[in-house]
Coordinates of C-alpha atoms in Angstrom, one line a residue:
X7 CA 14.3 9.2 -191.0
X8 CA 15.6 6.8 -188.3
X9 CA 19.1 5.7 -188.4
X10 CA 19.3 2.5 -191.2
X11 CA 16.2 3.6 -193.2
X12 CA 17.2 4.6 -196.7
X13 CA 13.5 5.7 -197.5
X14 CA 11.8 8.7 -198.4
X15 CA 10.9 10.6 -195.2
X16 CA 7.0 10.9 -194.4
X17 CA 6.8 6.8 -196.0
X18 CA 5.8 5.3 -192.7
X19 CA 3.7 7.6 -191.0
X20 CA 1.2 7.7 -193.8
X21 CA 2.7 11.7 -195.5
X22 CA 3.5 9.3 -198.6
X23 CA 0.8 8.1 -200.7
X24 CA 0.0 4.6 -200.4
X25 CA -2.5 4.5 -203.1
X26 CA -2.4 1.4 -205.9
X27 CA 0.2 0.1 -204.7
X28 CA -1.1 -3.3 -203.7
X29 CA 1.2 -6.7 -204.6
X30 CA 0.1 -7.2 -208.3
X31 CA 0.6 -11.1 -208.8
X32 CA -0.9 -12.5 -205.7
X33 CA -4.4 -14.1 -206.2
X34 CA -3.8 -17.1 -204.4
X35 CA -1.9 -17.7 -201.1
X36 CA 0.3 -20.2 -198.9
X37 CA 1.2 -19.1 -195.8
X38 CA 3.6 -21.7 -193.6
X39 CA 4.2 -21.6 -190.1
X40 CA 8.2 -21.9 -189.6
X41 CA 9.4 -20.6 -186.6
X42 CA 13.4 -20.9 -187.4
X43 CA 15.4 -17.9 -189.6
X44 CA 13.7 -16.7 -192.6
X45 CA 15.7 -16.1 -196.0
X46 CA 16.0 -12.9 -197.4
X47 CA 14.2 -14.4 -200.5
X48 CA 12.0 -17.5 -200.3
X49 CA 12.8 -19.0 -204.1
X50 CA 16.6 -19.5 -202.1
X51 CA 14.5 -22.2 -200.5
X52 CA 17.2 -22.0 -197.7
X53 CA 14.8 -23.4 -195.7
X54 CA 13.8 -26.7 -193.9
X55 CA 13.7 -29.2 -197.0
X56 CA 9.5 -29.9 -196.4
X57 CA 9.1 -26.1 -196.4
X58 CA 11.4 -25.5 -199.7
X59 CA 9.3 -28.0 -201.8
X60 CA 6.2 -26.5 -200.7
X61 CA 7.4 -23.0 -201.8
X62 CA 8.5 -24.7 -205.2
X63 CA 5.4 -26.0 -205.5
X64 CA 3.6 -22.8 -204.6
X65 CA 6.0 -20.7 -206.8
X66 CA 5.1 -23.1 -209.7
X67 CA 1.5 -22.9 -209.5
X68 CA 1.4 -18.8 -209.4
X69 CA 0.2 -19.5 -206.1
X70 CA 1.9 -16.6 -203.2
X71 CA 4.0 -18.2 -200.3
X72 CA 4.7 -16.8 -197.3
X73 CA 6.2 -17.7 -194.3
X74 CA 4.5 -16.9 -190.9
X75 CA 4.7 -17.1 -186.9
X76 CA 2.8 -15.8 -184.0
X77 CA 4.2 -12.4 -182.9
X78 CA 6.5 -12.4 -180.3
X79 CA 7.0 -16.8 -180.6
X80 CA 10.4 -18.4 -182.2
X81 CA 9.6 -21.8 -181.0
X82 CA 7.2 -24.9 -182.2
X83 CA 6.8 -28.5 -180.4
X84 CA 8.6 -31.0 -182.4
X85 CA 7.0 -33.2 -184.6
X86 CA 3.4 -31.4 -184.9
X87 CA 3.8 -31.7 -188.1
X88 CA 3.7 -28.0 -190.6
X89 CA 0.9 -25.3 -190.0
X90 CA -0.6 -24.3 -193.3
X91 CA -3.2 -21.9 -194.5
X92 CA -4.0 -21.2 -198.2
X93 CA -6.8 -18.3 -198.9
X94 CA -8.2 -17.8 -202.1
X95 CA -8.3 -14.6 -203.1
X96 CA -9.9 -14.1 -206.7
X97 CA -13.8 -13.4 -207.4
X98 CA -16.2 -12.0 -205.3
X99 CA -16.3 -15.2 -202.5
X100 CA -12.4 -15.1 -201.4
X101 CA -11.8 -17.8 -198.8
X102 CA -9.5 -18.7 -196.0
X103 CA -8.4 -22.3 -195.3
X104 CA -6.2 -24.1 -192.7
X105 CA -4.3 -27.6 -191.8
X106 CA -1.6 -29.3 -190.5
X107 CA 0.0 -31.6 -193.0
X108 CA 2.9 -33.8 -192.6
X109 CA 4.8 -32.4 -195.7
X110 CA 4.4 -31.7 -199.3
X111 CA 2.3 -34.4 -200.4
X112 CA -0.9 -33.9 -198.1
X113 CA -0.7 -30.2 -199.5
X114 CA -3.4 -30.7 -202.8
X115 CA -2.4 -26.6 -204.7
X116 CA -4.0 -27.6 -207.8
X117 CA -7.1 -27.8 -205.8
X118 CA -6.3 -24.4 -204.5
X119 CA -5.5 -23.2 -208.1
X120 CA -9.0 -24.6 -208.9
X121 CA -10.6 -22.7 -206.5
X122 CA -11.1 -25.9 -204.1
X123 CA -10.0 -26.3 -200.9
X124 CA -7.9 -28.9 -200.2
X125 CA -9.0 -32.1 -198.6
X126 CA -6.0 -31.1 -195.7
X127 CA -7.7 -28.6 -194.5
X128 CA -10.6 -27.0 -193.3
X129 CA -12.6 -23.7 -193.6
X130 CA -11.8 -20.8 -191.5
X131 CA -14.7 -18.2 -190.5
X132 CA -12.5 -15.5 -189.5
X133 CA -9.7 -13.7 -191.3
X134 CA -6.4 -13.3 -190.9
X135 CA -4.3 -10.2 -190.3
X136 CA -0.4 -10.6 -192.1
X137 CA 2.4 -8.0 -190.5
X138 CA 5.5 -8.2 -192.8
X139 CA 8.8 -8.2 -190.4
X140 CA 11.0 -9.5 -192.3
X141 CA 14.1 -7.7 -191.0
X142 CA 16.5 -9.8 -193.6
X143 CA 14.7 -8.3 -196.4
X144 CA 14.3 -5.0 -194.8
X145 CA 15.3 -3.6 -191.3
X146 CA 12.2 -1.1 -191.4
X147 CA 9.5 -4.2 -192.0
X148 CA 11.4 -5.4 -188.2
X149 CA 11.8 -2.1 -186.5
X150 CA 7.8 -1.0 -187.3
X151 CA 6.4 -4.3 -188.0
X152 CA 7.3 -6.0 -184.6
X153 CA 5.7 -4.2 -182.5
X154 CA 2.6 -3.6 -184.9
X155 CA 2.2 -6.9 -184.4
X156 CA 2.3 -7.2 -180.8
X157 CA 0.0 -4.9 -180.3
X158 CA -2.4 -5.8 -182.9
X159 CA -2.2 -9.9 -181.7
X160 CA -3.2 -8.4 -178.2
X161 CA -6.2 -7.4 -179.6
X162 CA -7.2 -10.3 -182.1
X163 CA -5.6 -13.1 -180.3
X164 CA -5.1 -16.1 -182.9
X165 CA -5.7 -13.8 -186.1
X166 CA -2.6 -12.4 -186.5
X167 CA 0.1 -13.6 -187.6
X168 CA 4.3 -12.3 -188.3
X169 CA 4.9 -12.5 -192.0
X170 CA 8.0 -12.8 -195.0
X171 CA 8.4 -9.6 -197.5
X172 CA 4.7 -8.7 -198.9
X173 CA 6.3 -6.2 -201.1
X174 CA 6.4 -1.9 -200.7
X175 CA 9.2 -2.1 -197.7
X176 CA 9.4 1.6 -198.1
X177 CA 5.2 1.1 -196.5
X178 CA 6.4 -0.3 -193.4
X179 CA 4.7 -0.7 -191.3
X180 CA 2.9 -3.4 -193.8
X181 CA -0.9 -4.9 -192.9
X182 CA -1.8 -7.5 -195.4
X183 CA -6.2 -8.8 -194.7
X184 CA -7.0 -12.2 -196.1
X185 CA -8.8 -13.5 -197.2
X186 CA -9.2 -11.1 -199.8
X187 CA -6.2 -9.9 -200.5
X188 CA -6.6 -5.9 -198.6
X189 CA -2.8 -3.9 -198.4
X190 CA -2.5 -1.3 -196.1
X191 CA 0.9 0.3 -195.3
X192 CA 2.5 3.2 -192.8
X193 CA 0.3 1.9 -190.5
X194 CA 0.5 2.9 -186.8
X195 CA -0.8 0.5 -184.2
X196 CA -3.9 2.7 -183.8
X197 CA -4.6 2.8 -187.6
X198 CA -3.7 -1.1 -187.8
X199 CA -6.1 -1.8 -185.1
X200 CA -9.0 0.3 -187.3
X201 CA -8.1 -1.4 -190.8
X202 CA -8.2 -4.8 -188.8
X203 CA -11.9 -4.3 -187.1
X204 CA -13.7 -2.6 -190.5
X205 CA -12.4 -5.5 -192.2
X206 CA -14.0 -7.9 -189.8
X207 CA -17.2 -5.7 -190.6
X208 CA -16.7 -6.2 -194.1
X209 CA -15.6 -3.3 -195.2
X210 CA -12.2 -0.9 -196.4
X211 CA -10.6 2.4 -194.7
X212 CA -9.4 4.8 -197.4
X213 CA -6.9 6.1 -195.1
X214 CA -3.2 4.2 -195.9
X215 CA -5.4 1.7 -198.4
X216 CA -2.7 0.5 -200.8
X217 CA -5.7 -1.4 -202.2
X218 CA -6.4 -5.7 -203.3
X219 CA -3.8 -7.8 -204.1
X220 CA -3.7 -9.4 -207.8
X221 CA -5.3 -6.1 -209.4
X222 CA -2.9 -4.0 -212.1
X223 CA -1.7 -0.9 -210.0
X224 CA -3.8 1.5 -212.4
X225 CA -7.5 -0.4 -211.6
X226 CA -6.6 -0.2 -208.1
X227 CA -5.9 3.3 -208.5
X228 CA -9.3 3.4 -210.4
X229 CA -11.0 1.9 -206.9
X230 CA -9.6 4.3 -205.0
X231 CA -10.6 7.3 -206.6
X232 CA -14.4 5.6 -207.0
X233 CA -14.4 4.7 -202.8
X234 CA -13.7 8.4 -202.2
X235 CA -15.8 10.3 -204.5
X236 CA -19.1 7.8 -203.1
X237 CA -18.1 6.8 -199.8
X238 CA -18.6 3.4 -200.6
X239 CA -16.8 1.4 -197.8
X240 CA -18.0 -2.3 -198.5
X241 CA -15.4 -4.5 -198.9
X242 CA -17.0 -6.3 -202.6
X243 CA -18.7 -2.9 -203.3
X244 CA -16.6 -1.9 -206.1
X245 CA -15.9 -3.5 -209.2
X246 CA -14.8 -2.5 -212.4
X247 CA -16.8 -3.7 -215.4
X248 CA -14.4 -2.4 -218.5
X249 CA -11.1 -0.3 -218.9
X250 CA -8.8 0.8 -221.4
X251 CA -5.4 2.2 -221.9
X252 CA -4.0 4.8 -224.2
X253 CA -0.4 5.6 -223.1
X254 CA -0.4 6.6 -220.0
X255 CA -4.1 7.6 -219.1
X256 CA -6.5 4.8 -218.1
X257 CA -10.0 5.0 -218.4
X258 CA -12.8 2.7 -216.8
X259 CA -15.8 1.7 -215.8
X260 CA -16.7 1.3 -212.3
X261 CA -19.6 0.0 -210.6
X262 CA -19.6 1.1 -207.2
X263 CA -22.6 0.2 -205.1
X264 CA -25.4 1.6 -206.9
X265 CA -23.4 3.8 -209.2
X266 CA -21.7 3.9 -212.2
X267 CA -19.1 6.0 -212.7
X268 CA -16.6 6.8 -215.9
X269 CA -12.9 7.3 -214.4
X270 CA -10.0 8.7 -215.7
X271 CA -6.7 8.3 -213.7
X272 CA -2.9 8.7 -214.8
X273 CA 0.2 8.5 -213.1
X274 CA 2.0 11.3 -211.3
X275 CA 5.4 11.5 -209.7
X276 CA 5.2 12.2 -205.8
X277 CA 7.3 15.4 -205.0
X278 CA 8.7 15.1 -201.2
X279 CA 8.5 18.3 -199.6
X280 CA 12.5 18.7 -199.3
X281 CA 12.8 18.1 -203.2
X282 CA 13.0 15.5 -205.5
X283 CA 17.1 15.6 -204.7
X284 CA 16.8 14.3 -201.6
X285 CA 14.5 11.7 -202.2
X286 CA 13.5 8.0 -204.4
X287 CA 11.2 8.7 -207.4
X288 CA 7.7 7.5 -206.4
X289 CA 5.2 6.9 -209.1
X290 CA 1.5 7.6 -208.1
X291 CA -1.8 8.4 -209.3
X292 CA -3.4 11.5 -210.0
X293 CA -7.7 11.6 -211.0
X294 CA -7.8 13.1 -214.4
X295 CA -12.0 13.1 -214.5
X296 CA -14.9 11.5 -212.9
X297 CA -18.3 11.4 -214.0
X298 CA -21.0 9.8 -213.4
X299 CA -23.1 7.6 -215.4
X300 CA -27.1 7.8 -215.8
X301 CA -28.8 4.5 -215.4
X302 CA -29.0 2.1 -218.4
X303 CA -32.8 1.2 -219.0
X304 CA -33.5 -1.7 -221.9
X305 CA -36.1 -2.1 -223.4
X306 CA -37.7 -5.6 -223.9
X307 CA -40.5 -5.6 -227.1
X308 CA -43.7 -7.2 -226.4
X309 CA -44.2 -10.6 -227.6
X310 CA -46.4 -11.4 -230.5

């Protein structure tokens, strides 16, 4: 544990689970460019007075902000006017959208909210990678985060992108794939640069997945479980057509590429190696069953 880290030893090289532990409320996104100090929390709007209404605005719609820069920059030309991108992040066509506007009024969210992009901006056909170093928030996201994201901007030069609190601080290093909403966390430079590239490619590593944004912890848990038992790497291969909770224990329905599968997950307590003394509790996920499910064949009756 390095010296200012109050977390559970093994968190950021990947000993810790990671599983289902993506940011629940965070279907839709604003991400602003601001180059000068970042808050410790965002709804202080201690920020440049253009900025702060467009969090309100953001924060009032449901919609995620975030503050971003280009790794390793601190300054912006003057009067350029404010950077934006806003990804949508729900259904099984997420998109990724960018602008410049002038301030809050040439931002149209409820078009974003409607799944529209806004007449500021324009489609992007690449992703974007988010790296949370948000050293006010957390001094780990900083110390691990930085130079993740040096290293991972030398590689996908304009995709990436320095990023406010994305939640799980005790994941740092923190990689956050839009559009679609894709957590990842402990994440070494190598292992960034791999989540980063099968993205691109359309599809998901298992290893350090915390899973997709704006999904309750226990159906990403569900997606997890499904990915490993079939392999099934595809990004929009996986989707879950029914669940249910009693208590604790949550079962679903899952159809993962081809398959079907019934799964049964319920949470577990992670027990660090040196004791549960010297540690934070952390809640998991353990697989209670998986089966799977023979095809369903209907029958149509002949017409008289």
């Amino acid at each position: 544990m390095a010296r200012g880290c109050e977390h559970l030893a093994g968190c950021h090289t990947g000993e810790v689970p990671t599983l289902a532990s993506a940011t629940v409320g965070a279907r839709l996104w604003m991400l602003v460019e601001h180059t000068g100090p970042w808050p410790s929390h965002l709804e202080s709007f201690e920020l440049p007075e253009k900025i702060s209404e467009l969090v309100r605005r953001a924060l009032d719609r449901g919609i995620r902000p975030q503050l971003i820069r280009r790794p390793g920059k601190r300054t912006r030309p003057e009067n350029q006017g404010i950077r934006v991108l806003v990804a949508y992040a729900t259904g099984e066509h997420p998109w990724l959208a960018s602008g410049v506007v002038a301030g809050p009024d040439d931002l149209d969210l409820d078009a974003l909210v409607a799944g529209v992009v806004p007449e500021s901006c324009i489609l992007e056909d690449e992703p974007v990678f988010l790296v949370c170093t948000h050293a006010k928030r957390n001094v780990c996201c900083a110390r691990i985060g930085l130079p993740l994201a040096r290293s991972l901007a030398d590689s996908l030069p304009d995709r990436v992108w320095e990023t406010s609190h994305v939640g799980g601080d005790r994941y740092a290093a923190n990689l956050v794939c839009l559009p679609h909403g894709i957590f990842y966390g402990s994440m070494s430079q190598a292992a960034a640069l791999a989540a980063a590239n099968a993205y691109r490619s359309g599809e998901v590593i298992l290893d350090r997945y915390r899973g997709r944004a704006g999904i309750p912890e226990p159906l990403q848990a569900v997606e997890h479980f499904a990915r490993a038992h079939t392999g099934e790497c595809a990004v929009g291969a996986v989707a879950v057509e029914s669940s249910r909770t009693d208590g604790d224990v949550t079962e679903a329905i899952v159809r993962c590429g081809d398959v079907r599968l019934q799964v049964v997950i319920e949470p577990s307590v992670f027990t660090a190696p040196c004791g549960t003394a010297c540690a934070e509790t952390i809640t998991t996920y353990r697989l209670v069953s998986l089966d799977r499910l023979a095809p369903v064949r209907y029958a149509t009756p002949a017409l008289a």
